Each structure stands twice: as C-alpha cells, then as structure tokens.
Coordinates of N, CA, C and O in Angstrom, one line a residue:
X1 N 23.4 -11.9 45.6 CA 23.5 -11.1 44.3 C 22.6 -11.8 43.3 O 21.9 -11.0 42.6
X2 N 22.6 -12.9 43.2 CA 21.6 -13.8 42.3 C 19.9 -13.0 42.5 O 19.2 -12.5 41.6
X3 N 19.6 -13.1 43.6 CA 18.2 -13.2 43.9 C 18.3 -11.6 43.8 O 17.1 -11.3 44.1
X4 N 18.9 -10.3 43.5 CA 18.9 -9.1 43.3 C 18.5 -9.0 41.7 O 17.6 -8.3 41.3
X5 N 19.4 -10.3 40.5 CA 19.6 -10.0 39.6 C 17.9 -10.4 39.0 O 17.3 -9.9 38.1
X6 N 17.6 -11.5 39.7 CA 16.1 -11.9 39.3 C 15.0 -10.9 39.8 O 13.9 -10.8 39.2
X7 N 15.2 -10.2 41.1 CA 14.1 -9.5 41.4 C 14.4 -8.4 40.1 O 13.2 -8.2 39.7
X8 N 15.2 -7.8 39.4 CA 15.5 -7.0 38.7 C 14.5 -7.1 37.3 O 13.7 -6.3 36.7
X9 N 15.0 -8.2 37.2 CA 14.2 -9.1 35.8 C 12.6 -9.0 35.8 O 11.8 -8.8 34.9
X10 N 12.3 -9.3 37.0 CA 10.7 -9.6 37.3 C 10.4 -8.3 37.5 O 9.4 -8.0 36.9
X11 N 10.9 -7.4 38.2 CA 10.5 -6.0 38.8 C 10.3 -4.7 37.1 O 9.6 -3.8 36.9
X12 N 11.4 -5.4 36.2 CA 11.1 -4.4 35.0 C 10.1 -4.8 34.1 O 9.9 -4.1 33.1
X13 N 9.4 -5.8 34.4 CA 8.4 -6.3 33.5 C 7.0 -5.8 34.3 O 6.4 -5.1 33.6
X14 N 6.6 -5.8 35.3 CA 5.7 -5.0 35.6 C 5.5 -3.7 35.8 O 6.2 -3.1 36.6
X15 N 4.3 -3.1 35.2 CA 4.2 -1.8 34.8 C 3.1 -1.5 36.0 O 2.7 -2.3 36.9
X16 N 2.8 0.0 35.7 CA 1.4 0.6 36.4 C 0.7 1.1 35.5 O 1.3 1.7 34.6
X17 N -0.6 1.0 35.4 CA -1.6 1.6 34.1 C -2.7 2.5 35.5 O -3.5 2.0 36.3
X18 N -2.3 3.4 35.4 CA -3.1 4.3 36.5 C -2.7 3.6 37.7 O -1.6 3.5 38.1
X19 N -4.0 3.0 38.3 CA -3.7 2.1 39.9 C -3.5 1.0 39.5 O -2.8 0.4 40.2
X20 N -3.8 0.3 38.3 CA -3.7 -1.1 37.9 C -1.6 -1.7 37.5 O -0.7 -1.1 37.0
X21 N -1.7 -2.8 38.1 CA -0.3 -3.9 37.3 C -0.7 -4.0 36.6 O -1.9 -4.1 36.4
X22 N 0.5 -4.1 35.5 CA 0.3 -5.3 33.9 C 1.7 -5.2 33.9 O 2.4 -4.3 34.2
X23 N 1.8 -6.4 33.3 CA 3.3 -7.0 32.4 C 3.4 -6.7 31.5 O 2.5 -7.3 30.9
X24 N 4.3 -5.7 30.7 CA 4.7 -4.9 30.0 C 4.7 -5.5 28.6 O 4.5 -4.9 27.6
X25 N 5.1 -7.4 28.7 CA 5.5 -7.8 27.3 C 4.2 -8.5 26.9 O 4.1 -8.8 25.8
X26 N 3.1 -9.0 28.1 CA 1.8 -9.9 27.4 C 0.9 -8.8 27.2 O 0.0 -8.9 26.4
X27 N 1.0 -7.3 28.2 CA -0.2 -6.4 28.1 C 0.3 -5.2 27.9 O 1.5 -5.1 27.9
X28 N -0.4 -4.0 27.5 CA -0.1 -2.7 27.4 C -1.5 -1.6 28.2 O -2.5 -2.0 28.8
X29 N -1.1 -0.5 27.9 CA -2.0 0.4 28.9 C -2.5 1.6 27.5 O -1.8 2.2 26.7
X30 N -3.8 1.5 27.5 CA -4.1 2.2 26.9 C -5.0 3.1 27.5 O -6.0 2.6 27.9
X31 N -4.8 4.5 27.7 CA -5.9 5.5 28.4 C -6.1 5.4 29.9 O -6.7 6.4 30.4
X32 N -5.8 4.2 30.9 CA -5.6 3.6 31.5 C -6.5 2.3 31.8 O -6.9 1.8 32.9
X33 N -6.6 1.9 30.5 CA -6.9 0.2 30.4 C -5.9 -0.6 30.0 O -5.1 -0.2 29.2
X34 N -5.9 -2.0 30.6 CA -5.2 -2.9 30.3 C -5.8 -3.7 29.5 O -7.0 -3.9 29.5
X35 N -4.9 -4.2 28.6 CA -5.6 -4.7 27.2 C -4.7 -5.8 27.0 O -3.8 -5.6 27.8
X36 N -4.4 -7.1 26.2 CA -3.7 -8.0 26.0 C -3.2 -8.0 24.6 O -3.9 -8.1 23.7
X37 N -1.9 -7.8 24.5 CA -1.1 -7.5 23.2 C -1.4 -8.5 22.1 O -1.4 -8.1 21.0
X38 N -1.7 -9.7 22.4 CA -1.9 -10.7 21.5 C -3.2 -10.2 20.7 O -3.1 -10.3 19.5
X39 N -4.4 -9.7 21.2 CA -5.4 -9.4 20.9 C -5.6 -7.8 19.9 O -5.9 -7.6 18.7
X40 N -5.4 -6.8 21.1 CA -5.3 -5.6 20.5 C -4.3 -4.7 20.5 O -3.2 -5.1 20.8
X41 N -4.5 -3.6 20.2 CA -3.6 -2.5 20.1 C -4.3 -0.9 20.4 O -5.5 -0.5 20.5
X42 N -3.0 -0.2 20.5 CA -3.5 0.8 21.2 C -2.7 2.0 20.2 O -1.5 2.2 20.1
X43 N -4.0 2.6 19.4 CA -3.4 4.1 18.5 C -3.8 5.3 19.2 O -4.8 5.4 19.9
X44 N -3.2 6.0 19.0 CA -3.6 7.8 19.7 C -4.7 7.5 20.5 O -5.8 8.1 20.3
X45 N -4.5 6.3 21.8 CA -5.2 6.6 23.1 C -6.0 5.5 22.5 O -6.4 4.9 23.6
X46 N -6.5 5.0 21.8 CA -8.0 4.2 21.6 C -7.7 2.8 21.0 O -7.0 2.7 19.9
X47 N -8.1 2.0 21.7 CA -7.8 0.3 21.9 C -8.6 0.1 19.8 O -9.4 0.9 19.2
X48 N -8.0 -1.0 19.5 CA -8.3 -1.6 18.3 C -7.9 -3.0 18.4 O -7.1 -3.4 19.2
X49 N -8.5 -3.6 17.8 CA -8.4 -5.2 17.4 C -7.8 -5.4 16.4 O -8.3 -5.4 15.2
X50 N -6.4 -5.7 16.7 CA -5.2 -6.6 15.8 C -5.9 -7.5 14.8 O -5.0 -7.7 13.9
X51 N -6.7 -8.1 14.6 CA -6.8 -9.2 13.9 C -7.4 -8.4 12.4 O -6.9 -8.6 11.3
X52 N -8.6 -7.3 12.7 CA -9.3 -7.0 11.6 C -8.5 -5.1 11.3 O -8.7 -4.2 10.4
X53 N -7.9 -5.0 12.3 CA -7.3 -3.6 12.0 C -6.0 -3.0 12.3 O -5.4 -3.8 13.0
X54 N -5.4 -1.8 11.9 CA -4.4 -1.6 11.6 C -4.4 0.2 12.3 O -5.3 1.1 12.3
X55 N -2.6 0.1 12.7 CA -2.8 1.6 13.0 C -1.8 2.4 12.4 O -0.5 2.2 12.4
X56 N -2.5 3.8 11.5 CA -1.3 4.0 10.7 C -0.8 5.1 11.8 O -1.6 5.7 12.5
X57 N 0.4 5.2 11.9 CA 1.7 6.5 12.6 C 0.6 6.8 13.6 O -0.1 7.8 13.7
X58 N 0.7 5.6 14.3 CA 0.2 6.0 15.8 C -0.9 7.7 15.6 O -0.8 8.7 16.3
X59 N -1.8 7.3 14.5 CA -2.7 8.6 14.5 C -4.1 7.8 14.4 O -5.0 7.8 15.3
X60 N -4.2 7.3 13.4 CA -5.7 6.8 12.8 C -5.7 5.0 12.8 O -4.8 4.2 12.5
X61 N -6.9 4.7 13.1 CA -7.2 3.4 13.3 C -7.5 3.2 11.3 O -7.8 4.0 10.5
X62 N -7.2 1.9 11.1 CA -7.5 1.3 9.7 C -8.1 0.1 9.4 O -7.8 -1.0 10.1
X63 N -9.1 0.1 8.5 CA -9.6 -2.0 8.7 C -9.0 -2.5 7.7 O -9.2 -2.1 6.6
X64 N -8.0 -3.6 7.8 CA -7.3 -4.5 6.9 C -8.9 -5.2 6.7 O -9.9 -5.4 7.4
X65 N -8.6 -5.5 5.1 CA -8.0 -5.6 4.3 C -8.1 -3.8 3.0 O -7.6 -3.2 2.1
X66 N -9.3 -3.8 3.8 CA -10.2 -2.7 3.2 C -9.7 -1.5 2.8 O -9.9 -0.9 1.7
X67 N -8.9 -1.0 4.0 CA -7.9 0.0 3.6 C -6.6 0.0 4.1 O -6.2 -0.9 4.8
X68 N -5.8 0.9 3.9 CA -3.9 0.8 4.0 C -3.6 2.3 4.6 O -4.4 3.2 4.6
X69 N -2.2 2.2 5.0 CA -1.9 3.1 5.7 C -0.7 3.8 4.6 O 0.4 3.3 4.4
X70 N -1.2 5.0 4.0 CA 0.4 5.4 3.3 C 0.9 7.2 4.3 O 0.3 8.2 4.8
X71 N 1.8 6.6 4.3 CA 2.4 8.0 5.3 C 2.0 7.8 6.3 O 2.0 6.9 7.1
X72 N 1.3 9.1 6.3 CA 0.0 8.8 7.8 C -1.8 9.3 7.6 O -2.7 9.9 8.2
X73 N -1.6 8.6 6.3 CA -3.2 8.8 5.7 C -3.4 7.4 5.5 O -2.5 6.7 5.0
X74 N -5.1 7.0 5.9 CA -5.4 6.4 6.1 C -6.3 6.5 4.4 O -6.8 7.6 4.1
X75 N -6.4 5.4 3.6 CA -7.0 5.5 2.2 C -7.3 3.5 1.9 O -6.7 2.5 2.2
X76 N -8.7 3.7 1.2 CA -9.1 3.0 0.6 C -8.5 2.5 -0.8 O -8.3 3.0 -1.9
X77 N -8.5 0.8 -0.2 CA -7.8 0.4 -1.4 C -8.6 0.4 -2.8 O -7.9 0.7 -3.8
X78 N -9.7 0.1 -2.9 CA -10.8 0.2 -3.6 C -12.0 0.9 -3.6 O -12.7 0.9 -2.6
X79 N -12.3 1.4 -4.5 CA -13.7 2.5 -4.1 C -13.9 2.8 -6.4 O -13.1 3.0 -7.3
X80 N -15.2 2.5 -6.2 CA -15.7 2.7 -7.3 C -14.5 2.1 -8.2 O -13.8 2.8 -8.9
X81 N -14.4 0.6 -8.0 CA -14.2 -0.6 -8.9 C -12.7 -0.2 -9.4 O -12.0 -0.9 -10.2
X82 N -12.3 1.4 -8.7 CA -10.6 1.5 -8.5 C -9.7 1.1 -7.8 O -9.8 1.8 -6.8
X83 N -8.9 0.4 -7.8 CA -7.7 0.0 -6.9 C -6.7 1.3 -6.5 O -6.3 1.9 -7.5
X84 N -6.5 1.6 -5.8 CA -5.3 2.6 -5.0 C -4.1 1.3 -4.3 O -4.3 0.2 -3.9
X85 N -3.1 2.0 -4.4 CA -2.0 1.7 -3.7 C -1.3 2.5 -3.3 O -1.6 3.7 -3.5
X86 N 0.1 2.1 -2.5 CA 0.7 3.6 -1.8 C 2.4 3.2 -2.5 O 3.1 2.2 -2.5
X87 N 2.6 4.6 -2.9 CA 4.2 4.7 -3.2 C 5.3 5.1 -2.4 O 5.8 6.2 -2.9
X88 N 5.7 4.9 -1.6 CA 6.7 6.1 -0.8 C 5.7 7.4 -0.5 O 6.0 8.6 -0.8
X89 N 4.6 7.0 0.3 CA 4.2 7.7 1.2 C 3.4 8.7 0.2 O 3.5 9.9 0.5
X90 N 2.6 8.2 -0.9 CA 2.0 8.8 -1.7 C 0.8 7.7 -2.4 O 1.1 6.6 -2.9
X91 N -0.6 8.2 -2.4 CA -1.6 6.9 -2.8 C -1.6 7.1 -4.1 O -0.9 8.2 -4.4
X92 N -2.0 6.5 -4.9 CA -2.0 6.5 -6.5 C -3.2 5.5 -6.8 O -3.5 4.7 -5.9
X93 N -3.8 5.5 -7.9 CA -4.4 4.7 -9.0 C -3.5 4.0 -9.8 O -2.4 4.4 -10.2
X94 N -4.1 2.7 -10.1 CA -3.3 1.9 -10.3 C -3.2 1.2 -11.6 O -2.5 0.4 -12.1
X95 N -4.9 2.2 -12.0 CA -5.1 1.6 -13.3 C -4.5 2.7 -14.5 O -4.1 2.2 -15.6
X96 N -4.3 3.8 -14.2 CA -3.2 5.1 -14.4 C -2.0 5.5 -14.0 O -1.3 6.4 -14.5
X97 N -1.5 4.5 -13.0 CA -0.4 5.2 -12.5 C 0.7 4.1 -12.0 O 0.0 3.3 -11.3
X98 N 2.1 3.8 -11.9 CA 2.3 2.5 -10.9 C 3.8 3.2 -10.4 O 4.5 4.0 -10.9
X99 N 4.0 2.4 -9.3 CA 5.7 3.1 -9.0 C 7.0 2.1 -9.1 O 7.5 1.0 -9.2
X100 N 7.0 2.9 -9.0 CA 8.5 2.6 -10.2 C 9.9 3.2 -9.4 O 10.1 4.4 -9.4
X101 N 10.6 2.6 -8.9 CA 11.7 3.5 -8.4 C 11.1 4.1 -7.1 O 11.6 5.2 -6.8
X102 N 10.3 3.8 -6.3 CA 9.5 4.8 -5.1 C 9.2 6.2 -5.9 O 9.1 7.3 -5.5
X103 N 9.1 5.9 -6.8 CA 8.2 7.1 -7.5 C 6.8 7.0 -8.2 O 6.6 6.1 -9.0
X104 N 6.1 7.7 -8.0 CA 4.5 7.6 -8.8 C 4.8 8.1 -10.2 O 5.2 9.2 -10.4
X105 N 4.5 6.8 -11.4 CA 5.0 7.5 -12.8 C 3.7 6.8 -13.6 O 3.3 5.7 -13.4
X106 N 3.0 7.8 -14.6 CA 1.9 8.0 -15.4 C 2.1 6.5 -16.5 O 3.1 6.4 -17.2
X107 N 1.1 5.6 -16.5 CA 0.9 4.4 -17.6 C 0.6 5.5 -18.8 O -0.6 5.9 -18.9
X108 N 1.3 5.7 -19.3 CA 1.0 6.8 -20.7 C 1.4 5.2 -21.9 O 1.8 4.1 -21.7
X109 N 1.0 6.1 -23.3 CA 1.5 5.1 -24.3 C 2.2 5.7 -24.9 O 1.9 6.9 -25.3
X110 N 3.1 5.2 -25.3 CA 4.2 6.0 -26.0 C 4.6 5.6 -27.2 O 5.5 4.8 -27.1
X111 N 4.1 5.9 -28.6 CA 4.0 5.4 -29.9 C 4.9 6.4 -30.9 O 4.3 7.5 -31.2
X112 N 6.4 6.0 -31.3 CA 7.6 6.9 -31.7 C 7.3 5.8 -33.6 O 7.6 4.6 -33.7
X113 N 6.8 6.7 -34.7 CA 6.4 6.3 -35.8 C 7.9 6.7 -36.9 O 8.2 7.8 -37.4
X114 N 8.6 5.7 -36.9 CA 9.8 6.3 -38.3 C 9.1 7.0 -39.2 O 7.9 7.0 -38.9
X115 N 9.3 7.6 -40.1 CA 8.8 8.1 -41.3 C 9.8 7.1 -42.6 O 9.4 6.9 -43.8
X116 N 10.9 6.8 -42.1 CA 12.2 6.6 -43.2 C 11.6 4.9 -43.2 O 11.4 4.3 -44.2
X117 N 11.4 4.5 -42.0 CA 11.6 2.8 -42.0 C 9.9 2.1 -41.6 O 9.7 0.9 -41.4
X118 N 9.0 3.2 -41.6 CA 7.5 2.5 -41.5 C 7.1 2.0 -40.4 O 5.9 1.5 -40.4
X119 N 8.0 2.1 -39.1 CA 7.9 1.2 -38.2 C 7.5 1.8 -37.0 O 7.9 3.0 -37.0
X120 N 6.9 1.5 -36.2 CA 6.2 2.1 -34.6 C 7.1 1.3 -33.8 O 7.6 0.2 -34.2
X121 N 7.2 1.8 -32.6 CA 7.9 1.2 -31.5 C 6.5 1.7 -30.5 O 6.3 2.9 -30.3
X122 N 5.9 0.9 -30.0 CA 4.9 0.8 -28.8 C 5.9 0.0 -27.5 O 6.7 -1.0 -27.6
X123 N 5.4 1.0 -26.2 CA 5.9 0.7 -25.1 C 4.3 1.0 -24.0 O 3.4 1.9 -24.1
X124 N 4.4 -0.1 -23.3 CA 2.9 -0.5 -22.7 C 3.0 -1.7 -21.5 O 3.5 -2.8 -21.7
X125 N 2.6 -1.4 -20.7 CA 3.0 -2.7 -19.9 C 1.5 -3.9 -20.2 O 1.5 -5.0 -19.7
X126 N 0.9 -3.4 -20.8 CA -0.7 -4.6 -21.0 C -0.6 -5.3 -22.3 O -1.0 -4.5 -23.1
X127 N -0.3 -6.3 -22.8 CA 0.0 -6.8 -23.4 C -1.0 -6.6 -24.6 O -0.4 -6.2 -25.6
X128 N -2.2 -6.9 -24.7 CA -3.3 -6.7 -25.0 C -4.2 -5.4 -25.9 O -5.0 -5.2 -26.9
X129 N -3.3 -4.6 -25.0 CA -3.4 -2.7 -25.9 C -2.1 -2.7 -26.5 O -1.7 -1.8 -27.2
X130 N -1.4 -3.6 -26.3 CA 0.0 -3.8 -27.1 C -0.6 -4.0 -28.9 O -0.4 -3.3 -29.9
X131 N -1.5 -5.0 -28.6 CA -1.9 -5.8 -30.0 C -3.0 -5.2 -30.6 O -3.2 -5.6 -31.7
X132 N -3.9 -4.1 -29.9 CA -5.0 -3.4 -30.1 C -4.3 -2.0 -31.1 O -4.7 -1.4 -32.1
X133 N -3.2 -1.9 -30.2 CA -2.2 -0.5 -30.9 C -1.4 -0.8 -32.2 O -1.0 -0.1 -33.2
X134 N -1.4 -1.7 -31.9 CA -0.2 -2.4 -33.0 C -1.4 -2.4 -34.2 O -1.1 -1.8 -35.3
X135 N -2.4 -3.0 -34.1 CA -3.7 -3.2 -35.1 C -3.7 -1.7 -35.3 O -3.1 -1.5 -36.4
X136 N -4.1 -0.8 -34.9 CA -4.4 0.6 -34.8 C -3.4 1.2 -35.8 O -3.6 1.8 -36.9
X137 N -2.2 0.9 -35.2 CA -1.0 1.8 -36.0 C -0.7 1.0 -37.6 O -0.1 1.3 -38.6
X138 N -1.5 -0.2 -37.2 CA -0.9 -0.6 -38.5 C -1.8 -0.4 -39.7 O -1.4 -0.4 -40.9
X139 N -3.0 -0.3 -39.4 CA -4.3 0.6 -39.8 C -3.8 1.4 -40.8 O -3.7 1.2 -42.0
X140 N -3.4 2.7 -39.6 CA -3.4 3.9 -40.1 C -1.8 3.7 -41.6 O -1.8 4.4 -42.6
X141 N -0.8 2.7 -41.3 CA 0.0 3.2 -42.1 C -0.4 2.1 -43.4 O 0.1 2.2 -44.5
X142 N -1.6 1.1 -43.0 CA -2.1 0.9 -44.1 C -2.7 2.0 -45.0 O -2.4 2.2 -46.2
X143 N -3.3 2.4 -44.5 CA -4.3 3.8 -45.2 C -3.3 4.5 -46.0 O -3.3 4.3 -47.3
X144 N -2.3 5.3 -45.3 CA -1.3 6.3 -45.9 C -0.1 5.7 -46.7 O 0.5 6.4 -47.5
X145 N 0.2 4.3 -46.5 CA 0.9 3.9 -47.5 C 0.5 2.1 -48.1 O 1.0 1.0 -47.9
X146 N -0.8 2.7 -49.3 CA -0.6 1.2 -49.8 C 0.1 0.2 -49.6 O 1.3 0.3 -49.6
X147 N -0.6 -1.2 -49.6 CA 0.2 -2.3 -49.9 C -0.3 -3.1 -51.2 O -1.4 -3.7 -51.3
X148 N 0.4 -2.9 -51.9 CA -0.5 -3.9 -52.9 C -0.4 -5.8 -53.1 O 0.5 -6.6 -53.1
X149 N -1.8 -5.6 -53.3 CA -2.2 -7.4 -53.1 C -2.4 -8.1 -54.3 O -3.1 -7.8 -55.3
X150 N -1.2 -9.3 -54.2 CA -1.0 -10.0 -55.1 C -1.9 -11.2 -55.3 O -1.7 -12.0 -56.3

C-alpha cells in the first residue's frame, strides 16, 4: 500500500506536452514546448520571460516596469512625461485624476468664497497650489474689499 501511495505522488507530477514529459511543478507546456517556471511563462499560447514581463488575463504579454495590466488592457505607465495608473480595472491620469474608494475621481479645485465672513475654504491635495490659491483669492478680495494701511 505504501509503494501505491508514492507511485501516486510521483505519477501526478508528470505531465505530457505533446510526446514530451515535464513535471508539472518546475515546468509547464506551452504550444507544445516545455519551458521552466522559474524562468518564464506562458500567456494565450506564447512563452514570455518572467523577470522583464508580465501577463495580463492570460491575453496580452506586458514589459514591467514600462507598462501595467488594468482589467485586461495592457497600458503604459508613462507616455509624454504623463503617469497613468489603473483603478478597479480602469486607467486614468494621474496628474488629473486619482482613486479614491476604487473609483476614478477628478483633482478639481474647489474654492467655496463667504460673502458674510470674507473667507475661502480651498480643498487641494498639492500643497503648493494651496498657497498659490490662497495668494490668488486673497488678491482678489484685496481688490474688492480694501484694507487700510496704518
């Protein structure tokens, strides 16, 4: 019974890739080539190299770092000095756009001016157009309501 339970063990680890053996856990069969898991991988039929690439939803081959897999589109992270990223299976700009909740939500600026109390509430995640806005708004309510200098 022993020597049944080990041929068992050894007999499910070898595969067939057309006429060829391979062991199921160091190699895989791609198209009917044997390839070594440690090395590469196998997307929709066509061998790739693990080290410099990526496969998105077993459709499209990808080159890390260069580009990313969102859903099952294959998109560049960068292209004309833009960053893209992926949200829940959606790419976006990053200098426009960021997610939030697995949702893609607009970097808008949002400047809510009292009339009663003089005051702006700016909301911004860049700290920077925080203080450029702040200068701006405080500009403008210089203009429309003097201060006078003692």
């Amino acid at each position: 019974m022993m020597i049944c339970f080990l041929f068992n063990v050894i007999g499910a680890t070898k595969m067939r890739c057309l006429m060829k053996s391979y062991d199921r856990i160091t190699q895989g069969c791609c198209q009917g080539n044997v390839y070594n898991r440690s090395v590469s991988g196998c997307c929709n039929n066509k061998l790739y190299n693990i080290s410099h690439q990526g496969c998105c939803h077993n459709i499209n081959i990808y080159k890390i770092p260069f580009q990313g897999c969102c859903g099952d589109i294959v998109y560049n992270k960068h292209h004309d000095a833009i960053q893209y990223e992926c949200c829940n299976g959606q790419v976006f700009n990053t200098a426009l756009e960021k997610c939030f909740d697995n949702a893609i939500k607009n970097k808008t600026i949002a400047i809510q001016v009292s009339e009663s109390s003089n005051s702006a509430v700016i909301s911004r995640e860049n700290i920077s157009q925080k203080i450029l806005i702040c200068f701006l708004v405080l500009t403008c309510l210089a203009v429309s309501y003097p201060i006078p200098f003692h």
